[in-house]
Short mmCIF file of C-alpha atoms in Angstrom, two decimals:
data_model
loop_
_atom_site.label_atom_id
_atom_site.label_comp_id
_atom_site.label_asym_id
_atom_site.label_seq_id
_atom_site.Cartn_x
_atom_site.Cartn_y
_atom_site.Cartn_z
CA MET A 28 -6.96 28.47 18.62
CA SER A 29 -10.61 27.62 18.64
CA GLY A 30 -13.45 28.33 16.35
CA PRO A 31 -16.07 26.72 14.21
CA GLY A 32 -14.96 23.41 12.84
CA ALA A 33 -12.00 23.21 15.23
CA PRO A 34 -11.66 19.75 16.74
CA THR A 35 -11.93 19.54 20.48
CA SER A 36 -10.35 17.03 22.78
CA SER A 37 -11.13 16.13 26.32
CA LEU A 38 -8.23 16.95 28.59
CA PRO A 39 -7.89 16.50 32.32
CA ALA A 40 -9.75 19.48 33.76
CA GLN A 41 -7.25 20.14 36.54
CA ASP A 42 -4.38 21.22 34.26
CA PRO A 43 -4.90 21.22 30.48
CA THR A 44 -1.20 22.00 29.88
CA GLY A 45 0.18 19.70 32.57
CA LEU A 46 2.24 16.56 32.10
CA GLN A 47 -0.79 14.25 32.23
CA ALA A 48 -2.60 16.19 29.50
CA PHE A 49 0.52 16.14 27.31
CA ALA A 50 0.97 12.42 27.90
CA VAL A 51 -2.64 11.72 26.89
CA LEU A 52 -2.47 13.86 23.75
CA LEU A 53 0.91 12.53 22.65
CA ARG A 54 -0.24 8.95 23.24
CA ARG A 55 -3.40 9.53 21.21
CA MET A 56 -1.48 11.15 18.36
CA ASN A 57 1.15 8.39 18.37
CA SER A 58 -1.61 5.79 18.33
CA GLU A 59 -3.29 7.39 15.31
CA PHE A 60 0.00 7.74 13.43
CA ASN A 61 0.79 4.10 14.17
CA ARG A 62 -2.64 3.01 12.93
CA ILE A 63 -2.18 4.91 9.66
CA ALA A 64 1.36 3.54 9.20
CA GLN A 65 0.17 0.02 9.97
CA GLU A 66 -2.59 0.28 7.37
CA PHE A 67 -0.08 1.50 4.77
CA ALA A 68 2.31 -1.32 5.68
CA GLN A 69 -0.48 -3.88 5.40
CA GLU A 70 -1.57 -2.49 2.02
CA GLN A 71 2.04 -2.69 0.78
CA GLY A 72 2.63 -6.19 2.22
CA LEU A 73 5.20 -4.85 4.68
CA HIS A 74 5.88 -5.34 8.36
CA LEU A 75 5.69 -2.49 10.86
CA THR A 76 9.47 -2.74 11.26
CA ASP A 77 9.73 -2.17 7.50
CA MET A 78 7.81 1.06 7.97
CA GLN A 79 10.20 2.18 10.69
CA ALA A 80 13.10 1.42 8.35
CA LEU A 81 11.45 3.33 5.50
CA ILE A 82 10.94 6.35 7.73
CA ALA A 83 14.59 6.23 8.88
CA ILE A 84 15.79 5.98 5.27
CA LEU A 85 13.49 8.80 4.14
CA ASP A 86 14.57 11.01 7.04
CA ALA A 87 18.26 10.36 6.32
CA ASP A 88 17.71 11.25 2.66
CA SER A 89 16.04 14.53 3.56
CA ASP A 90 17.61 15.50 6.91
CA PRO A 91 20.41 18.08 6.75
CA ASP A 92 21.22 17.21 10.40
CA ALA A 93 22.24 13.74 9.22
CA GLY A 94 25.33 15.43 7.79
CA GLY A 95 24.23 14.71 4.25
CA GLU A 96 25.00 11.05 4.83
CA PRO A 97 22.57 8.52 3.42
CA MET A 98 21.41 5.71 5.66
CA THR A 99 23.53 2.56 5.78
CA PRO A 100 22.51 -0.90 6.98
CA GLY A 101 24.78 -0.49 10.02
CA ARG A 102 23.27 2.85 11.03
CA LEU A 103 19.78 1.45 10.45
CA ARG A 104 20.61 -1.55 12.64
CA GLY A 105 21.63 0.77 15.47
CA GLN A 106 18.69 3.11 15.03
CA LEU A 107 16.08 0.32 15.01
CA ASN A 108 17.94 -1.88 17.51
CA LEU A 109 17.80 -4.92 15.25
CA THR A 110 20.19 -7.76 14.54
CA SER A 111 22.14 -7.65 11.29
CA GLY A 112 20.07 -10.60 10.03
CA ALA A 113 16.81 -8.80 10.80
CA VAL A 114 18.05 -5.68 9.00
CA THR A 115 19.05 -7.75 5.96
CA ALA A 116 15.64 -9.44 5.85
CA CYS A 117 13.88 -6.07 6.22
CA LEU A 118 15.97 -4.47 3.46
CA ASP A 119 15.41 -7.47 1.19
CA ARG A 120 11.62 -7.09 1.63
CA LEU A 121 11.77 -3.34 1.02
CA GLU A 122 13.93 -3.73 -2.06
CA ARG A 123 11.74 -6.52 -3.51
CA ALA A 124 8.67 -4.34 -2.95
CA GLY A 125 10.38 -1.45 -4.79
CA HIS A 126 10.51 0.89 -1.79
CA ILE A 127 14.27 1.26 -1.48
CA ARG A 128 17.38 0.90 -3.53
CA ARG A 129 20.83 -0.09 -2.34
CA VAL A 130 23.72 1.86 -3.83
CA ARG A 131 27.37 0.97 -3.34
CA ASP A 132 29.58 3.89 -2.33
CA ALA A 133 31.82 4.96 -5.22
CA ALA A 134 34.85 5.47 -2.97
CA ASP A 135 34.42 2.29 -0.91
CA ARG A 136 32.42 -0.47 -2.58
CA ARG A 137 32.01 -2.24 0.79
CA VAL A 138 29.73 0.59 1.97
CA VAL A 139 26.09 0.37 0.96
CA HIS A 140 23.84 3.44 1.02
CA LEU A 141 20.09 3.05 1.32
CA HIS A 142 17.77 5.38 -0.57
CA TYR A 143 14.01 5.68 -0.75
CA ALA A 144 13.03 4.79 -4.34
CA GLU A 145 11.35 7.58 -6.33
CA THR A 146 8.43 5.40 -7.41
CA ALA A 147 7.83 4.45 -3.77
CA ARG A 148 7.79 8.15 -2.82
CA GLY A 149 4.88 8.60 -5.20
CA VAL A 150 3.01 5.64 -3.70
CA ALA A 151 3.57 7.00 -0.19
CA ARG A 152 2.67 10.55 -1.25
CA ASP A 153 -0.64 9.35 -2.68
CA TYR A 154 -1.46 7.24 0.37
CA PHE A 155 -0.54 9.90 2.93
CA ARG A 156 -2.08 12.84 1.05
CA PRO A 157 -5.20 12.82 3.33
CA LEU A 158 -2.89 12.98 6.36
CA ALA A 159 -1.10 15.96 4.79
CA ARG A 160 -4.46 17.67 4.23
CA SER A 161 -5.45 17.03 7.85
CA THR A 162 -2.13 18.36 9.06
CA GLU A 163 -2.57 21.48 6.96
CA ALA A 164 -6.12 21.94 8.28
CA ALA A 165 -4.85 21.72 11.87
CA ARG A 166 -1.95 24.10 11.13
CA GLY A 167 -4.40 26.57 9.62
CA ARG A 168 -6.07 26.97 13.01
CA PHE A 169 -2.90 28.45 14.51
CA SER A 170 -1.10 31.74 14.06
CA PRO A 171 2.51 31.74 12.83
CA ALA A 172 3.68 32.58 16.36
CA GLU A 173 1.73 29.65 17.80
CA LEU A 174 3.16 27.34 15.13
CA ASP A 175 6.68 28.48 16.08
CA VAL A 176 6.00 27.29 19.64
CA VAL A 177 4.51 24.00 18.44
CA VAL A 178 7.53 23.36 16.20
CA ARG A 179 9.89 24.23 19.03
CA PHE A 180 8.06 21.83 21.38
CA LEU A 181 8.09 19.00 18.83
CA ALA A 182 11.80 19.52 18.10
CA GLU A 183 12.60 19.52 21.83
CA MET A 184 10.43 16.45 22.39
CA ASN A 185 12.16 14.59 19.54
CA ALA A 186 15.58 15.54 20.93
CA GLU A 187 14.58 14.26 24.37
CA LEU A 188 13.31 10.98 22.88
CA VAL A 189 16.62 10.47 21.06
CA LEU A 190 18.50 11.06 24.32
CA LEU A 191 16.18 8.65 26.12
CA ARG A 192 16.71 5.98 23.46
CA ARG A 193 20.47 6.42 23.70
CA GLY A 194 20.33 6.14 27.47
CA THR A 195 21.57 9.68 28.04
CA GLY A 196 18.22 11.27 28.91
#
């Protein structure tokens, strides 16, 4: 959709919906998200890997596709492709900073579940509120039918990236 106040972007003139245009736009968006995440991490005294871990823990807490299972250090290790020592160091930093809490499973005390701490959710919510407003402004420039297509594309893209990461794409 276009209109007054709608941001414009320069796309390759030959095919604005072609692979090259998508690659440019996705790269730009990823770069901006990374910059924002890096600034948050820096402000919180965290590493970028800590941010990736926080996102994985948050997604596991709120993702019905995760089977209702909270994140564990082992799953996090596999998802972030880290050593067990690196995961332990990351979780120690996140716990010390008050971003996560470790909870032993009631049925099997050897299993540790990772949860995003409520106070940390508030800190993140406050920090990322401008991003939420920007996202809502961009969404407001599209019809519900257009948003359905965007959501479908993003879901398909995420699924393809997971397959690629797993080596099955």
